[in-house]
Coordinates of C-alpha atoms in Angstrom, one line a residue:
M1 CA -20.2 -27.7 6.5
A2 CA -19.9 -27.2 10.3
M3 CA -18.3 -23.9 11.2
Q4 CA -14.8 -24.1 12.6
Q5 CA -14.6 -22.8 16.1
F6 CA -11.7 -20.6 17.2
D7 CA -9.7 -22.1 20.0
R8 CA -7.9 -19.4 22.0
E9 CA -5.4 -21.9 23.4
Q10 CA -4.0 -22.3 19.9
T11 CA -3.2 -18.6 19.5
I12 CA 0.0 -18.2 17.4
P13 CA 3.2 -17.5 19.2
H14 CA 3.6 -14.0 18.0
I15 CA 5.8 -11.0 18.6
N16 CA 5.0 -7.6 17.1
V17 CA 7.7 -5.0 17.3
T18 CA 6.3 -1.5 17.0
E19 CA 7.9 1.8 16.0
S20 CA 8.9 2.4 19.6
N21 CA 10.7 -1.1 19.7
T22 CA 8.3 -2.4 22.3
S23 CA 7.1 -6.0 21.9
T24 CA 4.4 -8.3 23.1
S25 CA 4.7 -12.1 23.1
L26 CA 2.4 -15.0 23.4
K27 CA 4.0 -18.3 24.4
Q28 CA 2.8 -21.9 23.9
S29 CA 4.4 -25.3 24.3
A30 CA 3.5 -28.6 22.7
P31 CA 5.2 -31.9 22.0
L32 CA 7.3 -31.9 18.8
N33 CA 7.1 -34.6 16.2
H34 CA 9.4 -37.5 17.3
E35 CA 11.6 -37.3 14.2
I36 CA 12.9 -33.8 15.1
D37 CA 15.3 -32.8 17.8
K38 CA 13.3 -30.3 19.9
A39 CA 16.5 -28.6 21.2
S40 CA 17.6 -27.5 17.7
S41 CA 14.4 -27.1 15.7
K42 CA 13.1 -23.6 16.4
I43 CA 11.7 -21.9 13.3
V44 CA 11.2 -18.1 13.1
L45 CA 9.0 -16.5 10.4
A46 CA 9.9 -12.9 10.0
T47 CA 9.1 -9.9 7.9
I48 CA 9.5 -6.1 8.0
N49 CA 6.2 -4.3 7.5
A50 CA 6.0 -0.7 6.2
K51 CA 3.8 0.2 9.2
Y52 CA 2.7 -1.4 12.4
I53 CA -1.0 -1.5 11.3
H54 CA -0.1 -3.9 8.5
A55 CA -0.3 -7.6 9.6
S56 CA 1.5 -10.1 7.4
L57 CA -1.0 -12.5 5.7
G58 CA 1.9 -14.3 4.0
L59 CA 3.6 -15.3 7.2
R60 CA 0.4 -16.5 8.7
Y61 CA -0.3 -18.7 5.6
L62 CA 3.2 -20.3 6.0
Y63 CA 2.5 -20.9 9.7
A64 CA -0.9 -22.3 9.1
N65 CA 0.5 -24.9 6.7
L66 CA 3.5 -26.1 8.8
K67 CA 1.7 -29.2 10.1
E68 CA 3.6 -30.8 12.9
L69 CA 6.4 -28.2 12.7
Q70 CA 3.9 -25.5 13.7
N71 CA 4.3 -26.2 17.4
N72 CA 7.9 -25.0 17.3
C73 CA 7.5 -22.0 15.1
E74 CA 7.1 -18.3 16.0
I75 CA 6.2 -15.3 13.9
K76 CA 8.1 -12.0 14.5
E77 CA 6.9 -8.9 12.6
F78 CA 8.9 -5.7 12.6
V79 CA 8.5 -2.2 11.1
I80 CA 10.8 -0.3 8.8
Q81 CA 11.8 2.2 11.5
T82 CA 13.4 -0.6 13.6
R83 CA 17.2 -0.8 13.3
P84 CA 18.4 -4.0 11.6
I85 CA 20.7 -4.8 14.5
D86 CA 17.7 -4.6 16.9
I87 CA 15.7 -6.9 14.6
V88 CA 18.6 -9.4 14.7
E89 CA 18.7 -9.3 18.5
K90 CA 15.0 -10.0 18.7
I91 CA 15.3 -12.9 16.2
L92 CA 18.2 -14.5 18.0
E93 CA 16.3 -14.4 21.3
S94 CA 14.4 -17.4 20.0
K95 CA 17.6 -19.4 19.2
P96 CA 16.3 -20.4 15.8
T97 CA 17.6 -23.1 13.6
I98 CA 15.7 -21.7 10.6
V99 CA 14.6 -18.2 9.8
G100 CA 12.3 -17.5 7.0
F101 CA 11.9 -13.9 5.6
G102 CA 9.1 -12.4 3.5
V103 CA 10.8 -10.1 1.1
Y104 CA 9.0 -7.3 -0.8
I105 CA 10.0 -4.2 -2.7
W106 CA 9.4 -1.9 0.3
N107 CA 11.6 -4.0 2.7
I108 CA 14.4 -5.4 0.5
I109 CA 17.1 -3.0 1.7
E110 CA 16.3 -3.5 5.4
T111 CA 15.9 -7.3 5.0
T112 CA 19.2 -7.5 3.2
N113 CA 20.9 -5.7 6.1
V114 CA 19.3 -8.1 8.6
V115 CA 20.3 -11.2 6.7
S116 CA 23.8 -10.0 6.4
L117 CA 24.1 -9.3 10.1
L118 CA 22.6 -12.7 11.0
K119 CA 25.1 -14.5 8.8
V120 CA 28.0 -12.8 10.6
I121 CA 26.7 -13.3 14.1
A122 CA 25.1 -16.7 13.7
P123 CA 26.2 -18.3 10.4
E124 CA 24.8 -21.7 11.5
I125 CA 21.2 -20.5 11.1
K126 CA 19.6 -21.5 7.9
I127 CA 18.1 -18.4 6.1
V128 CA 15.2 -19.0 3.8
L129 CA 13.9 -16.2 1.6
G130 CA 10.5 -16.0 -0.1
G131 CA 8.2 -13.3 -1.5
P132 CA 7.8 -11.5 -4.8
E133 CA 11.0 -9.5 -4.6
V134 CA 13.2 -12.6 -4.6
S135 CA 11.1 -14.8 -6.8
Y136 CA 12.5 -13.4 -10.0
E137 CA 16.1 -12.5 -11.1
S138 CA 17.0 -14.2 -7.9
E139 CA 20.7 -15.0 -8.6
Q140 CA 21.5 -11.3 -9.3
Q141 CA 20.5 -10.1 -5.8
A142 CA 22.9 -9.5 -2.9
I143 CA 20.4 -10.8 -0.3
V144 CA 20.2 -14.1 -2.2
E145 CA 24.0 -14.5 -2.0
S146 CA 23.8 -14.2 1.8
A147 CA 20.9 -16.6 2.2
D148 CA 20.9 -20.4 2.2
Y149 CA 17.7 -21.0 0.2
V150 CA 15.2 -19.1 -1.9
L151 CA 11.6 -20.3 -2.5
T152 CA 10.0 -18.8 -5.5
G153 CA 6.2 -18.4 -6.0
A154 CA 3.5 -19.5 -3.5
A155 CA 5.5 -21.2 -0.8
E156 CA 2.9 -22.5 1.8
V157 CA 3.8 -26.2 1.0
S158 CA 7.4 -25.8 -0.2
F159 CA 8.4 -24.0 3.0
Y160 CA 7.1 -26.8 5.1
N161 CA 8.9 -29.4 2.9
L162 CA 12.2 -27.5 3.0
C163 CA 12.1 -27.0 6.8
K164 CA 11.4 -30.7 7.2
D165 CA 14.4 -31.6 5.0
I166 CA 16.7 -29.2 6.8
L167 CA 15.7 -30.5 10.2
N168 CA 16.1 -34.1 9.1
Q169 CA 19.5 -33.3 7.7
A170 CA 18.4 -34.0 4.1
E171 CA 19.0 -30.5 2.7
P172 CA 18.6 -29.9 -1.0
E173 CA 21.8 -29.1 -3.0
Q174 CA 20.4 -26.2 -5.0
K175 CA 19.8 -22.8 -3.4
I176 CA 16.9 -21.6 -5.5
L177 CA 13.8 -23.8 -5.3
I178 CA 10.8 -23.3 -7.5
S179 CA 7.6 -23.9 -5.6
K180 CA 5.1 -26.1 -7.3
P181 CA 1.6 -24.8 -7.9
V182 CA -0.8 -25.4 -5.0
E183 CA -4.5 -26.1 -5.2
L184 CA -6.3 -23.6 -3.0
K185 CA -8.5 -26.3 -1.6
D186 CA -5.4 -28.0 -0.2
L187 CA -4.3 -25.0 1.9
V188 CA -5.1 -24.5 5.5
L189 CA -6.5 -20.9 5.9
P190 CA -4.6 -18.7 8.2
Y191 CA -7.2 -16.4 9.7
E192 CA -7.4 -17.9 13.2
Y193 CA -3.8 -16.8 13.6
Y194 CA -4.6 -13.2 13.7
S195 CA -4.2 -12.3 17.4
D196 CA -6.7 -10.3 19.5
E197 CA -4.2 -7.4 19.3
D198 CA -4.3 -7.7 15.5
L199 CA -8.1 -7.6 15.4
K200 CA -8.1 -4.5 17.6
N201 CA -5.3 -2.4 16.2
R202 CA -4.4 -3.6 12.7
L203 CA -5.7 -4.0 9.2
L204 CA -6.7 -7.7 8.5
Y205 CA -5.7 -8.8 5.0
V206 CA -8.0 -11.4 3.5
E207 CA -8.4 -13.0 0.1
A208 CA -11.4 -14.6 -1.5
S209 CA -9.4 -15.4 -4.6
R210 CA -5.9 -15.5 -6.1
G211 CA -4.7 -14.5 -9.4
C212 CA -5.8 -12.1 -12.1
P213 CA -7.1 -12.8 -15.7
F214 CA -5.8 -9.5 -17.0
K215 CA -2.3 -9.0 -18.5
C216 CA -1.3 -5.5 -17.5
E217 CA 2.4 -5.6 -18.0
F218 CA 3.5 -3.4 -15.1
C219 CA 1.9 -5.9 -12.6
L220 CA 3.2 -9.3 -11.4
S221 CA -0.4 -10.6 -11.5
S222 CA -0.1 -10.5 -15.3
L223 CA 1.9 -13.7 -15.0
D224 CA -1.2 -15.5 -13.6
T225 CA -3.2 -17.7 -15.9
A226 CA -6.6 -17.0 -14.2
S227 CA -8.3 -15.8 -11.1
N228 CA -9.0 -18.8 -8.8
P229 CA -11.5 -18.5 -5.9
F230 CA -11.3 -20.1 -2.5
E231 CA -14.2 -22.3 -1.5
L232 CA -16.8 -19.6 -0.7
T233 CA -18.6 -21.3 2.2
L234 CA -15.3 -22.0 4.0
F235 CA -14.1 -18.5 3.4
L236 CA -17.2 -16.9 4.8
E237 CA -17.1 -19.2 7.8
Q238 CA -13.6 -17.8 8.5
M239 CA -14.9 -14.2 8.1
E240 CA -17.7 -15.0 10.5
I241 CA -15.2 -16.2 13.1
L242 CA -13.1 -13.1 12.7
Y243 CA -16.2 -10.9 13.0
Q244 CA -17.4 -12.7 16.1
R245 CA -13.9 -12.2 17.6
G246 CA -14.3 -8.5 17.1
A247 CA -12.7 -7.9 13.7
R248 CA -14.1 -4.8 11.9
N249 CA -11.3 -3.9 9.4
F250 CA -11.1 -6.2 6.4
K251 CA -8.7 -5.4 3.5
F252 CA -9.3 -7.7 0.5
I253 CA -6.2 -8.3 -1.5
D254 CA -8.0 -9.9 -4.5
R255 CA -6.7 -8.3 -7.6
T256 CA -10.2 -8.2 -9.3
F257 CA -12.8 -8.4 -6.5
N258 CA -15.8 -7.7 -8.8
L259 CA -14.8 -10.1 -11.6
N260 CA -17.2 -12.9 -10.6
I261 CA -20.3 -11.0 -9.7
K262 CA -22.1 -13.9 -8.1
T263 CA -19.3 -14.4 -5.6
T264 CA -19.0 -10.7 -5.1
M265 CA -22.7 -10.4 -4.3
Q266 CA -22.5 -13.1 -1.7
I267 CA -19.5 -11.6 0.1
M268 CA -21.1 -8.1 0.0
Q269 CA -24.4 -9.4 1.3
F270 CA -22.5 -11.3 4.1
F271 CA -21.1 -8.0 5.4
L272 CA -24.3 -6.0 4.7
D273 CA -26.3 -8.3 6.9
K274 CA -24.0 -7.4 9.8
K275 CA -25.5 -3.9 9.8
N276 CA -22.6 -2.6 11.8
D277 CA -21.4 1.0 11.3
E278 CA -17.9 0.1 12.6
L279 CA -17.2 -2.2 9.5
Y280 CA -14.5 -1.0 7.1
L281 CA -14.1 -3.0 3.9
H282 CA -11.4 -2.3 1.3
F283 CA -11.6 -3.8 -2.2
E284 CA -9.7 -3.5 -5.5
V285 CA -12.4 -3.0 -8.1
V286 CA -12.3 -3.4 -11.9
P287 CA -13.7 0.0 -13.1
D288 CA -15.7 -1.0 -16.1
H289 CA -17.6 -3.9 -14.6
L290 CA -20.5 -2.8 -12.3
P291 CA -23.7 -4.5 -13.2
R292 CA -27.0 -3.3 -11.9
K293 CA -27.5 -5.9 -9.2
L294 CA -24.1 -5.1 -7.7
K295 CA -24.9 -1.4 -7.8
E296 CA -28.1 -2.0 -5.9
V297 CA -26.2 -3.7 -3.0
L298 CA -23.5 -1.0 -2.9
T299 CA -26.0 1.8 -2.3
Q300 CA -27.1 0.1 0.9
F301 CA -23.7 0.3 2.7
P302 CA -23.5 3.1 5.3
E303 CA -21.0 6.0 5.0
G304 CA -17.4 5.0 6.1
S305 CA -17.8 1.3 5.5
L306 CA -16.5 0.9 1.9
Q307 CA -13.3 1.9 0.2
F308 CA -12.7 1.1 -3.4
E309 CA -9.2 1.2 -4.9
I310 CA -9.8 1.6 -8.7
G311 CA -6.9 1.3 -11.0
I312 CA -7.3 3.5 -14.0
Q313 CA -3.5 3.9 -14.7
T314 CA -4.0 5.7 -18.0
F315 CA -6.8 6.8 -20.3
D316 CA -4.5 6.9 -23.3
Q317 CA -5.6 4.1 -25.6
Q318 CA -2.2 3.6 -27.3
V319 CA -0.4 3.3 -23.9
Q320 CA -3.1 0.8 -22.8
T321 CA -2.3 -1.2 -25.9
N322 CA 1.4 -1.0 -25.2
I323 CA 1.0 -2.5 -21.8
S324 CA -1.7 -5.1 -22.8
R325 CA -4.4 -3.4 -20.6
K326 CA -8.0 -3.9 -21.6
Q327 CA -10.2 -1.1 -20.3
N328 CA -13.5 0.4 -21.5
N329 CA -12.7 4.0 -20.8
P330 CA -16.2 5.5 -21.2
K331 CA -17.7 2.8 -19.0
S332 CA -14.9 3.3 -16.4
K333 CA -15.6 7.0 -16.2
E334 CA -19.4 6.4 -16.1
N335 CA -19.0 4.0 -13.2
L336 CA -16.6 6.2 -11.3
I337 CA -19.1 9.1 -11.4
W338 CA -22.0 6.7 -10.5
L339 CA -20.1 5.4 -7.4
K340 CA -19.3 8.9 -6.2
E341 CA -22.9 10.2 -6.7
H342 CA -24.9 7.2 -5.6
T343 CA -22.9 5.4 -2.9
H344 CA -21.1 6.3 0.3
A345 CA -18.0 4.4 -0.8
H346 CA -14.6 6.3 -0.6
I347 CA -13.2 6.2 -4.1
H348 CA -9.4 5.9 -4.4
A349 CA -8.4 6.0 -8.1
D350 CA -4.9 5.3 -9.4
L351 CA -2.8 6.8 -12.3
I352 CA 0.7 5.7 -13.2
F353 CA 3.3 8.0 -14.8
G354 CA 6.2 6.7 -16.9
L355 CA 4.4 3.9 -18.8
P356 CA 5.8 3.0 -22.2
G357 CA 4.6 5.6 -24.7
E358 CA 3.2 8.0 -22.1
T359 CA 4.0 11.7 -22.5
F360 CA 3.8 14.6 -20.2
E361 CA 0.8 15.8 -22.2
S362 CA -1.0 12.5 -22.4
F363 CA -0.6 12.0 -18.6
G364 CA -2.0 15.5 -18.0
D365 CA -5.0 14.6 -20.2
S366 CA -5.6 11.4 -18.2
F367 CA -5.3 13.4 -15.0
N368 CA -7.9 15.9 -16.2
Q369 CA -10.3 13.1 -17.3
L370 CA -10.0 11.4 -13.9
Y371 CA -10.4 14.6 -12.0
D372 CA -13.6 15.3 -13.8
C373 CA -14.9 11.9 -12.4
N374 CA -14.5 13.5 -9.0
P375 CA -13.0 10.6 -6.9
H376 CA -12.2 11.3 -3.3
E377 CA -8.5 10.6 -4.0
I378 CA -6.3 10.4 -7.1
Q379 CA -3.2 8.4 -6.3
L380 CA -0.4 9.3 -8.6
G381 CA 2.1 6.5 -8.8
I382 CA 5.4 6.4 -10.6
L383 CA 6.1 3.3 -12.7
K384 CA 8.3 0.8 -10.8
R385 CA 10.3 -2.1 -12.3
L386 CA 8.9 -5.1 -10.4
K387 CA 11.2 -8.1 -11.0
G388 CA 9.5 -10.6 -13.3
S389 CA 6.9 -8.2 -14.6
P390 CA 6.6 -8.2 -18.5
I391 CA 7.0 -4.4 -18.6
I392 CA 10.8 -4.9 -19.1
R393 CA 10.2 -6.1 -22.7
H394 CA 9.8 -2.5 -23.6
T395 CA 13.1 -1.4 -22.1
E396 CA 14.9 -0.9 -25.4
A397 CA 12.1 0.2 -27.6
F398 CA 11.0 3.0 -25.2
D399 CA 14.4 3.6 -23.6
L400 CA 13.1 2.8 -20.1
R401 CA 15.7 3.7 -17.5
F402 CA 14.9 2.5 -14.0
N403 CA 16.5 3.4 -10.7
P404 CA 18.9 0.5 -9.8
L405 CA 18.0 0.9 -6.1
P406 CA 14.6 0.2 -4.4
P407 CA 11.9 1.1 -5.2
F408 CA 13.3 0.7 -8.8
N409 CA 11.2 3.7 -10.0
I410 CA 11.4 4.9 -13.6
L411 CA 13.9 7.7 -14.1
S412 CA 13.4 8.6 -17.8
T413 CA 11.9 7.2 -21.0
D414 CA 12.2 8.2 -24.7
R415 CA 9.3 10.5 -24.2
V416 CA 10.0 11.9 -20.7
N417 CA 13.4 13.1 -19.5
F418 CA 14.7 12.9 -16.0
A419 CA 13.9 16.6 -15.1
T420 CA 10.2 16.1 -16.1
M421 CA 10.1 12.8 -14.1
Q422 CA 11.3 14.8 -11.1
L423 CA 8.6 17.4 -11.7
I424 CA 5.9 14.8 -11.7
N425 CA 7.3 13.3 -8.5
R426 CA 6.9 16.7 -6.9
F427 CA 3.4 17.1 -8.4
A428 CA 2.4 13.8 -6.9
R429 CA 3.8 14.7 -3.5
Y430 CA 2.1 18.1 -3.4
W431 CA -1.1 16.4 -4.7
D432 CA -1.0 14.0 -1.7
M433 CA -0.6 17.0 0.7
I434 CA -3.3 19.2 -0.9
G435 CA -5.5 17.2 -3.2
N436 CA -5.8 13.9 -1.3
S437 CA -5.6 15.2 2.3
G438 CA -9.2 16.4 2.4
R439 CA -8.0 19.6 4.0
F440 CA -8.6 21.8 1.0
K441 CA -12.0 20.8 -0.3
Y442 CA -13.3 24.3 -0.5
V443 CA -10.3 26.1 -2.0
L444 CA -8.9 23.5 -4.4
P445 CA -11.8 23.5 -6.9
E446 CA -11.5 27.3 -7.2
I447 CA -7.8 27.0 -8.0
L448 CA -8.1 24.2 -10.5
E449 CA -11.4 25.1 -12.2
D450 CA -11.5 23.9 -15.8
N451 CA -7.7 23.2 -16.2
P452 CA -6.7 21.1 -13.2
F453 CA -3.5 19.6 -14.4
D454 CA -1.9 22.8 -15.7
N455 CA -3.1 24.9 -12.8
F456 CA -1.8 22.4 -10.2
M457 CA 1.5 22.1 -12.1
A458 CA 1.9 25.9 -11.9
L459 CA 1.2 25.6 -8.2
T460 CA 3.7 22.8 -7.9
N461 CA 6.5 24.8 -9.5
W462 CA 5.7 27.9 -7.3
L463 CA 5.7 25.8 -4.1
F464 CA 9.0 24.1 -4.9
E465 CA 10.7 27.3 -6.0
E466 CA 9.5 29.0 -2.8
T467 CA 10.3 26.3 -0.3
G468 CA 12.6 23.7 -1.9
Q469 CA 10.6 21.2 0.1
T470 CA 8.2 18.4 -0.7
H471 CA 8.0 17.1 2.9
Q472 CA 7.8 18.5 6.4
I473 CA 5.6 21.5 5.6
N474 CA 3.2 22.0 8.5
L475 CA -0.4 22.5 7.8
K476 CA -0.7 26.2 8.9
R477 CA 2.2 27.1 6.6
L478 CA 0.7 25.1 3.8
Y479 CA -2.5 27.3 4.0
E480 CA -0.3 30.4 3.9
L481 CA 1.8 29.2 1.0
L482 CA -1.4 28.3 -1.0
S483 CA -2.8 31.8 -0.6
Q484 CA 0.5 33.4 -1.6
A485 CA 0.9 31.1 -4.6
V486 CA -2.6 32.1 -5.8
E487 CA -1.7 35.7 -5.3
A488 CA 1.3 35.3 -7.5
L489 CA -0.2 32.9 -10.2
F490 CA -3.9 33.8 -10.3
P491 CA -4.3 37.2 -8.8
E492 CA -7.8 37.6 -10.1
K493 CA -8.9 34.7 -7.9
H494 CA -7.1 35.7 -4.7
Q495 CA -9.8 37.3 -2.7
L496 CA -12.3 34.5 -3.4
V497 CA -9.6 31.9 -2.6
I498 CA -8.9 33.6 0.8
S499 CA -12.6 33.2 1.7
K500 CA -12.4 29.5 0.7
I501 CA -9.2 29.0 2.6
E502 CA -10.9 30.4 5.7
L503 CA -13.6 27.7 5.4
D504 CA -11.0 25.0 5.1
Y505 CA -8.9 26.4 7.9
T506 CA -11.9 26.5 10.2
A507 CA -12.7 22.9 9.4
S508 CA -9.1 21.9 10.2
K509 CA -9.6 22.9 13.8
L510 CA -6.0 24.2 14.1
K511 CA -5.5 26.2 17.3
S512 CA -4.3 29.4 15.9
R513 CA -6.7 32.1 14.6
F514 CA -7.2 32.5 10.8
D515 CA -6.5 36.2 11.1
T516 CA -2.9 35.4 12.2
L517 CA -2.1 33.7 8.9
N518 CA 0.3 35.4 6.4
L519 CA -1.9 35.2 3.3
Y520 CA -0.1 37.8 1.2
A521 CA 3.4 37.7 -0.3
G522 CA 3.8 41.4 0.4
Q523 CA 3.0 40.8 4.1
K524 CA 5.8 38.3 4.2
K525 CA 8.3 40.8 2.8
E526 CA 7.1 43.5 5.1
S527 CA 7.4 41.1 8.1
K528 CA 11.0 40.3 7.2
S529 CA 11.9 44.0 6.9
Q530 CA 10.2 44.7 10.2
I531 CA 12.3 41.9 11.8
N532 CA 15.5 43.3 10.3
F533 CA 14.6 46.8 11.6
V534 CA 14.1 45.5 15.1
Q535 CA 17.4 43.7 14.9
R536 CA 19.2 46.9 13.8
Q537 CA 17.6 48.9 16.6
T538 CA 18.6 46.2 19.1
R539 CA 22.2 46.4 17.9
H540 CA 22.3 50.2 18.2
M541 CA 21.0 50.1 21.8
S542 CA 23.4 47.4 23.0

């Protein structure tokens, strides 16, 4: 198959709105299909990303498959920090007839506000919603009430058909439209519509397959019947084009990247042959499936080029059974340890708290087992109620109580009360600040030793009691608090911990000197008393 050449004259009309509300725009004009009135047929595809570095693959798929309507379509991407009224202003600048929104769990509130404003200011605009957050339980949602149409499921073809019907004044009567399954071979791939700015400054999302054969009930992918690959030769041609244009950051969104080892090997070899130290590849990996030939390839990638997101979720076998998760725990741990010891890959392993049947103790045991595998990061997630996910079948049996507001996190279960759930939330936040930051690699092992969960839980309780904060603690103060916590909780370790903190502090390259840190709780009290003394003296002298 001949390689498709990238034509820079066909760059997507595209606006990115950053955190500072600045924007860049690429314009293009082309004749519109004769059936459609050019003056009233502008289509805007929009979404609100969590961060500027995230570029929407979903919108680019929709754009790539718009056929003759593509010439009069524009993508506008925004970020969460942008005010809804400013987003509306940017959208209305294009004078659209149709606006399509990608709706996800992280942007549902903001998108609801934008849609509501649009319908007040410009009620004639047709609002079309799509994405996982509106594909299930659609009629119960406020955003759906404000919109004109909802497309459930993969909408690359159905969005085109709906736009054509609207523009030809043949609108469907029903609001919620179920997208028919699409053969991957029939889709136009979207990768040429990443702009040069995207390639330079943003993560590029790519997918070599769709779907997942596993049935883990907390995940929407459990509704898939299988994992279906894109045609590999065509996919790799697209990756080559991106690479030749300068792309170096590729984030694969395949749910089970290493499921088909033959395909995995070909993709890994494709990137390995580039021999480029600037490459960054992110994959979601099944933990218990690393055959020897794949291991041999992985050892050849240089440091900084691979990140593996490995979903463990729980090591408790009964909880795994409850959520229909099949996982070989001994093999998973063996592979995690092997990856850390024999490759340069950055290992990001996940646990979820609040699963049906999980207890405080069983979660602590899973944490300890995962900590012993020594991944670079342990991501502690709280169970969320994704609309449509089968986890809700356990609601009554395990008394699952979810937050009615996004992100729909679990609040309590029959095994875990609300106070304990809050405690684990704080544990997870402090673990991100201390355990996952890489700033405490010398001191943390000394604190946790052979009882990591209990020791870090003690640290969590002390930190929250002392500060009342889980955010906005600057790094210098965090070093001080850590030393003071160890002095209070594990006094026999304190002097050793101070020497380790000095190593971490030096590596952090903070400007202040280590000897200016307040490492003792007694120092802190003395310092306060000295301040009070000076204040009293000042009052007497005035």
